[in-house]
Short mmCIF file of C-alpha atoms in Angstrom, two decimals:
data_model
loop_
_atom_site.label_atom_id
_atom_site.label_comp_id
_atom_site.label_asym_id
_atom_site.label_seq_id
_atom_site.Cartn_x
_atom_site.Cartn_y
_atom_site.Cartn_z
CA MET A 107 -69.59 71.19 184.58
CA TYR A 108 -66.07 72.19 182.93
CA SER A 109 -64.31 70.53 186.55
CA LEU A 110 -66.83 67.52 186.32
CA ILE A 111 -65.24 66.60 182.55
CA GLY A 112 -62.27 66.83 183.17
CA LYS A 113 -59.47 69.11 180.79
CA ARG A 114 -58.34 65.69 178.64
CA SER A 115 -61.51 65.09 177.60
CA LEU A 116 -62.12 68.03 175.55
CA ARG A 117 -61.42 68.27 171.56
CA LYS A 118 -60.27 70.71 169.24
CA LEU A 119 -62.95 72.00 167.57
CA SER A 120 -60.44 70.96 164.13
CA GLU A 121 -61.04 67.10 165.32
CA TYR A 122 -64.72 66.98 164.76
CA SER A 123 -66.85 66.72 160.92
CA ALA A 124 -69.64 68.52 161.71
CA ILE A 125 -70.30 71.62 164.03
CA GLY A 126 -73.34 73.05 165.74
CA PHE A 127 -74.47 76.58 166.93
CA ASP A 128 -76.67 78.18 168.72
CA VAL A 129 -78.10 81.71 167.07
CA ASP A 130 -79.53 83.57 169.95
CA HIS A 131 -76.40 85.55 172.54
CA CYS A 132 -74.29 82.72 170.55
CA LEU A 133 -73.50 83.54 166.93
CA VAL A 134 -75.91 86.51 167.22
CA LYS A 135 -75.19 88.89 169.88
CA PHE A 136 -77.36 91.00 171.31
CA SER A 137 -77.31 94.85 172.93
CA VAL A 138 -78.39 93.41 176.07
CA PRO A 139 -79.85 96.49 178.18
CA GLU A 140 -82.24 96.86 174.98
CA PHE A 141 -83.22 93.01 174.87
CA ILE A 142 -83.96 92.52 178.78
CA GLU A 143 -85.74 95.74 178.52
CA LEU A 144 -87.50 94.57 174.92
CA THR A 145 -88.28 90.79 176.54
CA TYR A 146 -89.54 92.85 180.08
CA LYS A 147 -92.25 94.85 178.02
CA ALA A 148 -92.95 92.36 175.60
CA LEU A 149 -94.04 89.98 178.75
CA ALA A 150 -95.55 92.75 180.58
CA ARG A 151 -97.84 94.24 177.66
CA VAL A 152 -99.57 90.89 177.52
CA LEU A 153 -100.89 91.45 181.13
CA VAL A 154 -101.61 94.65 180.98
CA GLU A 155 -103.82 93.98 177.64
CA GLU A 156 -105.10 90.59 178.20
CA LYS A 157 -105.57 89.92 181.98
CA GLY A 158 -106.26 93.58 183.02
CA TYR A 159 -103.15 94.59 185.04
CA PRO A 160 -102.34 98.14 185.52
CA LYS A 161 -100.58 100.06 183.19
CA SER A 162 -97.37 100.72 185.94
CA LEU A 163 -96.52 96.99 185.22
CA LEU A 164 -95.47 98.55 181.81
CA GLU A 165 -92.94 100.94 183.63
CA TYR A 166 -89.11 100.05 183.08
CA GLY A 167 -86.52 102.81 184.77
CA LYS A 168 -83.81 102.99 187.30
CA LYS A 169 -86.05 100.75 190.16
CA GLU A 170 -86.03 98.39 187.58
CA GLN A 171 -82.78 97.99 186.02
CA SER A 172 -80.90 98.29 189.45
CA TYR A 173 -83.30 94.97 190.37
CA LEU A 174 -81.69 92.94 187.37
CA HIS A 175 -79.26 90.10 189.00
CA ASN A 176 -77.13 86.89 186.92
CA GLY A 177 -78.65 84.02 188.76
CA LEU A 178 -81.00 85.10 190.87
CA VAL A 179 -83.49 82.05 192.35
CA LEU A 180 -87.27 82.49 192.50
CA ASP A 181 -88.36 80.30 195.71
CA LEU A 182 -91.78 79.61 194.30
CA GLU A 183 -93.19 78.58 197.62
CA LYS A 184 -92.97 81.88 199.25
CA GLY A 185 -92.34 84.36 196.25
CA ILE A 186 -88.67 85.42 197.06
CA ALA A 187 -85.92 86.04 195.45
CA LEU A 188 -82.93 84.48 196.60
CA LYS A 189 -78.67 85.32 195.36
CA LEU A 190 -77.05 81.84 196.25
CA GLY A 191 -73.73 81.39 197.57
CA LYS A 192 -71.24 78.41 197.75
CA ASP A 193 -73.76 75.65 199.32
CA LYS A 194 -76.61 77.20 198.65
CA LEU A 195 -76.39 79.34 201.14
CA ILE A 196 -78.64 82.36 201.24
CA LEU A 197 -76.84 85.66 200.78
CA ARG A 198 -79.29 88.15 200.11
CA ALA A 199 -83.37 87.89 199.62
CA TYR A 200 -86.18 90.22 197.94
CA GLN A 201 -89.72 90.33 198.08
CA ASP A 202 -90.57 92.78 195.30
CA PHE A 203 -88.19 95.90 195.50
CA ASP A 204 -87.43 95.39 199.09
CA ASN A 205 -83.81 93.67 200.58
CA ILE A 206 -85.47 91.42 203.37
CA SER A 207 -83.44 91.85 206.53
CA LEU A 208 -80.90 88.71 208.09
CA LYS A 209 -83.34 88.22 210.95
CA ASP A 210 -86.50 87.65 208.68
CA ILE A 211 -83.65 85.64 206.64
CA HIS A 212 -83.21 83.45 209.64
CA SER A 213 -86.58 83.01 210.45
CA LEU A 214 -88.14 82.09 206.51
CA TYR A 215 -84.98 79.39 205.66
CA GLY A 216 -82.70 78.83 209.62
CA ASN A 217 -79.20 79.83 210.49
CA PRO A 218 -77.16 79.75 208.36
CA PRO A 219 -80.01 80.45 206.05
CA ILE A 220 -79.97 77.33 203.63
CA PHE A 221 -82.11 76.89 200.39
CA SER A 222 -81.98 72.94 200.39
CA LYS A 223 -84.37 72.38 197.79
CA PHE A 224 -81.62 73.99 194.42
CA ASP A 225 -79.77 71.79 192.42
CA PRO A 226 -77.05 73.56 190.95
CA TYR A 227 -77.14 71.02 187.98
CA HIS A 228 -81.20 71.69 187.09
CA ALA A 229 -82.89 75.74 186.55
CA TYR A 230 -85.92 74.45 186.97
CA GLY A 231 -87.10 72.75 190.21
CA LYS A 232 -90.85 72.01 191.36
CA ASP A 233 -90.10 74.51 194.15
CA TYR A 234 -87.74 77.16 192.23
CA VAL A 235 -86.65 78.22 188.91
CA CYS A 236 -83.08 79.75 188.29
CA SER A 237 -82.42 82.82 185.75
CA LEU A 238 -78.75 81.79 183.69
CA THR A 239 -79.08 83.45 180.46
CA TYR A 240 -80.13 86.70 178.91
CA PHE A 241 -83.76 85.84 178.04
CA GLU A 242 -84.37 84.58 181.79
CA LEU A 243 -82.93 88.31 183.47
CA ALA A 244 -85.91 89.60 182.71
CA PHE A 245 -88.02 87.43 184.79
CA PRO A 246 -86.94 87.79 188.26
CA LEU A 247 -87.95 91.35 187.69
CA PHE A 248 -91.37 90.71 186.07
CA PHE A 249 -91.76 88.22 189.12
CA ALA A 250 -91.35 90.94 191.58
CA LYS A 251 -93.74 93.77 189.81
CA LEU A 252 -96.10 91.54 189.97
CA VAL A 253 -95.30 90.65 193.85
CA ASP A 254 -95.30 94.34 194.20
CA ILE A 255 -98.57 94.85 192.54
CA THR A 256 -100.06 92.16 194.01
CA LYS A 257 -99.24 93.52 197.40
CA GLU A 258 -100.56 96.80 196.45
CA LYS A 259 -103.81 96.10 195.67
CA HIS A 260 -105.09 93.28 198.08
CA LYS A 261 -103.29 95.38 201.30
CA ARG A 262 -101.84 92.30 202.83
CA PRO A 263 -98.72 89.73 202.43
CA LEU A 264 -98.52 87.89 200.14
CA THR A 265 -100.48 83.63 200.52
CA LYS A 266 -99.86 80.90 198.53
CA GLU A 267 -102.55 81.43 196.31
CA ASP A 268 -101.15 84.69 195.52
CA VAL A 269 -98.00 83.33 194.46
CA ASN A 270 -99.42 81.03 192.27
CA GLN A 271 -101.69 83.12 190.28
CA ILE A 272 -98.06 85.16 189.84
CA LEU A 273 -96.55 82.22 188.86
CA LEU A 274 -99.57 81.51 186.65
CA ASP A 275 -100.05 84.54 184.88
CA SER A 276 -96.13 85.02 184.14
CA TYR A 277 -95.86 81.91 182.18
CA TYR A 278 -99.33 82.99 180.66
CA ALA A 279 -97.17 85.56 179.04
CA ILE A 280 -94.10 83.77 177.86
CA ASP A 281 -96.22 81.30 176.45
CA ALA A 282 -98.37 84.21 174.50
CA ASN A 283 -94.60 85.51 173.24
CA TYR A 284 -92.60 82.34 172.47
CA SER A 285 -94.86 79.80 171.91
CA HIS A 286 -94.90 79.86 168.09
CA PHE A 287 -96.08 76.14 167.28
CA ASP A 288 -98.35 73.58 168.54
CA ASP A 289 -99.23 69.58 166.80
CA ASN A 290 -101.21 71.27 164.42
CA GLU A 291 -99.40 74.59 163.60
CA TYR A 292 -96.70 76.77 162.74
CA LYS A 293 -97.44 80.25 163.29
CA SER A 294 -96.53 83.35 161.77
CA ILE A 295 -94.46 85.81 163.74
CA ASN A 296 -96.78 88.31 163.61
CA SER A 297 -99.60 86.16 164.87
CA PHE A 298 -98.68 85.76 168.32
CA GLY A 299 -97.33 87.97 171.30
CA TYR A 300 -94.97 91.23 171.09
CA SER A 301 -91.34 89.94 171.49
CA TYR A 302 -90.05 88.24 168.14
CA THR A 303 -91.68 91.21 166.56
CA HIS A 304 -89.94 94.10 168.05
CA LEU A 305 -86.99 92.83 168.20
CA ILE A 306 -87.32 92.32 164.34
CA GLN A 307 -88.52 95.88 163.60
CA ASN A 308 -85.71 97.02 165.91
CA LYS A 309 -82.89 94.99 165.04
CA GLU A 310 -80.74 97.08 163.16
CA LYS A 311 -80.24 98.90 166.79
CA MET A 312 -80.79 95.68 168.47
CA VAL A 313 -78.49 93.53 167.08
CA LEU A 314 -74.41 93.87 166.85
CA LYS A 315 -72.69 92.75 163.21
CA ASN A 316 -70.33 90.07 163.82
CA ASP A 317 -67.28 90.82 161.32
CA ARG A 318 -65.00 88.33 163.25
CA VAL A 319 -67.82 85.31 163.60
CA LEU A 320 -68.17 85.11 159.95
CA SER A 321 -64.81 85.12 158.97
CA ILE A 322 -64.58 81.99 161.91
CA LEU A 323 -67.83 80.06 159.67
CA LYS A 324 -66.07 81.02 156.66
CA SER A 325 -62.64 79.42 157.99
CA LEU A 326 -64.29 76.09 158.69
CA LYS A 327 -66.63 75.75 155.69
CA LEU A 328 -63.26 76.20 153.26
CA LYS A 329 -62.43 73.91 156.13
CA GLY A 330 -64.60 70.93 154.24
CA LYS A 331 -66.53 71.10 158.01
CA THR A 332 -69.98 70.70 157.98
CA LEU A 333 -72.36 73.34 159.92
CA PHE A 334 -75.28 73.60 161.24
CA LEU A 335 -77.48 75.62 163.81
CA LEU A 336 -79.85 74.63 165.84
CA THR A 337 -82.52 77.23 168.06
CA ASN A 338 -85.97 76.75 168.85
CA SER A 339 -86.75 80.55 168.04
CA HIS A 340 -88.59 81.34 165.35
CA TYR A 341 -87.42 80.75 161.95
CA GLU A 342 -88.27 84.56 161.29
CA HIS A 343 -86.51 85.43 163.89
CA LEU A 344 -83.96 83.34 163.55
CA GLN A 345 -83.40 84.76 159.13
CA ALA A 346 -84.00 88.37 160.15
CA VAL A 347 -81.16 88.29 163.18
CA MET A 348 -78.66 86.26 161.05
CA ASP A 349 -79.25 88.80 157.89
CA GLN A 350 -78.13 91.82 160.26
CA ALA A 351 -75.53 90.02 162.05
CA PHE A 352 -73.62 88.81 158.99
CA GLY A 353 -74.94 89.54 155.79
CA LYS A 354 -77.60 87.60 153.78
CA GLU A 355 -74.76 85.24 152.50
CA TRP A 356 -74.75 83.42 155.94
CA ILE A 357 -77.05 80.88 154.72
CA ASP A 358 -74.44 79.15 152.11
CA LEU A 359 -72.52 78.99 154.53
CA PHE A 360 -74.50 76.33 156.39
CA ASP A 361 -75.42 72.73 156.10
#
């Protein structure tokens, strides 16, 4: 995207009168390994407690950690995770925790194997999901564990109906942890899910102090800049992690 915009069109922050910041993984830095484990376990707990999945879904060890790859693309039709290279070329493919052989990749996607449905300018498509952020990094792992459990349960290869059910259950777990408002109500953070509450309870371990960014914010404020935050995270979460990262004075820096 940078190359498309062009170097000359990028302006210095000093030229703007108002500057906005995202919060999670932008202003606020987290301890990434602990953050991803928390995200995964929050999703898993919903399905174990509400959908009857086995407790093995909650396991998170070396096998699970080794599966974490940024930028994996999930083929939602076949239930396969893909690592793509230039021009949508499939470099590696996985179903649950098993590498798919090159011969089988060619059988599924052609030779050379191309995932033509992927659009590099859209992380989400009708037929795929691409994990690009730390919030999304646990999702391919979660998907792989659900595939593994479903195959073990039925003792047969996945069907399209199996993949659809895995997707429905995955989205149910995401909504249960992160959908904190609807048309009629803004919910308290303690009334739904596990992700936000567990992060706040462990914020001293999860959230990193960031004095350097605090000094930058203060400098921008002294120069008369209007500063604002833009986030889709819950307000109680926002306040807790900003307090931990910058101290309670942070709120006076923003308009």
